[in-house]
Amino acid sequence: MSFDGLAVIVVGYGSSGLLADNLAPLTRRLDGARTFVVDNRTTDAERAAMRRLSAAEGWELLEPAENLGFGLGMNLAAERAIAAGATRLLLLNPDATMEPADVSALLAAAGDDPLVLLAPRVLRPDGSVWFDGSDLHLGDGRITATRNRERLGVRDAEQWLSGACLLVTAELWRRIGGFGDGYFLYWEDVELSFRARRAGGRVEVVDAATAVHAEGGTQGDGHAASGEAKSATYYYFNIRNRLVFAARNLDAASVKRWRRASIPIAYEVLLQGGRRQFLRSPAPLAAAFRGVRDGLRASRGTRSR
């Protein structure tokens, strides 16, 4: 089957089981697409499992010697895919599933536009909405669901798209430079959306396309519903990277506003995991403290560009 320019890109971390369940059924039915999988280093056994799976499914496996994180892993695969002739990149989480018809809906929405960044609606297995657009409040760095914009009276926000599933053209990817470094996990997709708009890109949620997110399969990317359990990693990087984003993308006055709001917003992030978690372990509070501390440090030492 000849390559039609669509590259499917996935970054895994101990994800061979998820990819066998979620990615393989999709790529077997995507005629003309090529698949590039990054195996962020975990164990020798997992690397061997990924090699077997990739060989069986016809995927190109990229094997970094260490864990690059989400964004840099995606950049590695995207660079390889574009060098192979890809004109459109479908970025997927290992715990996300799609039907070929939904991929077609994204491609149809993109059309011939060379500068697009699109996302489907992302549902949970029970059919409830996990993601259908999020708003970044430019005044202080809060994040709320776009569907609540009118109710909340939001005035200073712009929508960003979840990295759980994205379709981006190679031309826009090149203009932006891919995902920013310095994040490791979370907020790379916020920055990608932010910079896509400033590069002249069309950034939209395509309601006609859906993906399904299998909760708990990976660390996720910051969109889980209120009250769901969160990891210390989730808290730390979400809180820290908010200020990394500000320092990389906003003017000095905006960075100061975001810094002043760090503690109340960190508390809001913590509450996404519910109040009972504080009775079970000090880990969430410790992660939040470290996130605020390191975010403040990073926002002093990073210049906007």
Tab-separated table of C-alpha atoms in Angstrom, residues 25 38 79 81 100 128 134 183 189 191 221 291:
chain	number	residue	atom	x	y	z
A	25	PRO	CA	-6.903	-2.140	15.664
A	38	VAL	CA	8.469	6.057	20.298
A	79	GLU	CA	10.807	14.609	12.496
A	81	ALA	CA	7.693	11.026	9.750
A	100	PRO	CA	-11.067	5.137	10.861
A	128	SER	CA	-19.269	11.090	28.940
A	134	SER	CA	-10.293	23.937	27.102
A	183	TYR	CA	7.990	20.661	30.017
A	189	ASP	CA	-0.262	21.030	24.106
A	191	GLU	CA	1.808	25.966	24.085
A	221	ASP	CA	-2.705	15.308	30.078
A	291	GLY	CA	5.560	22.561	41.606
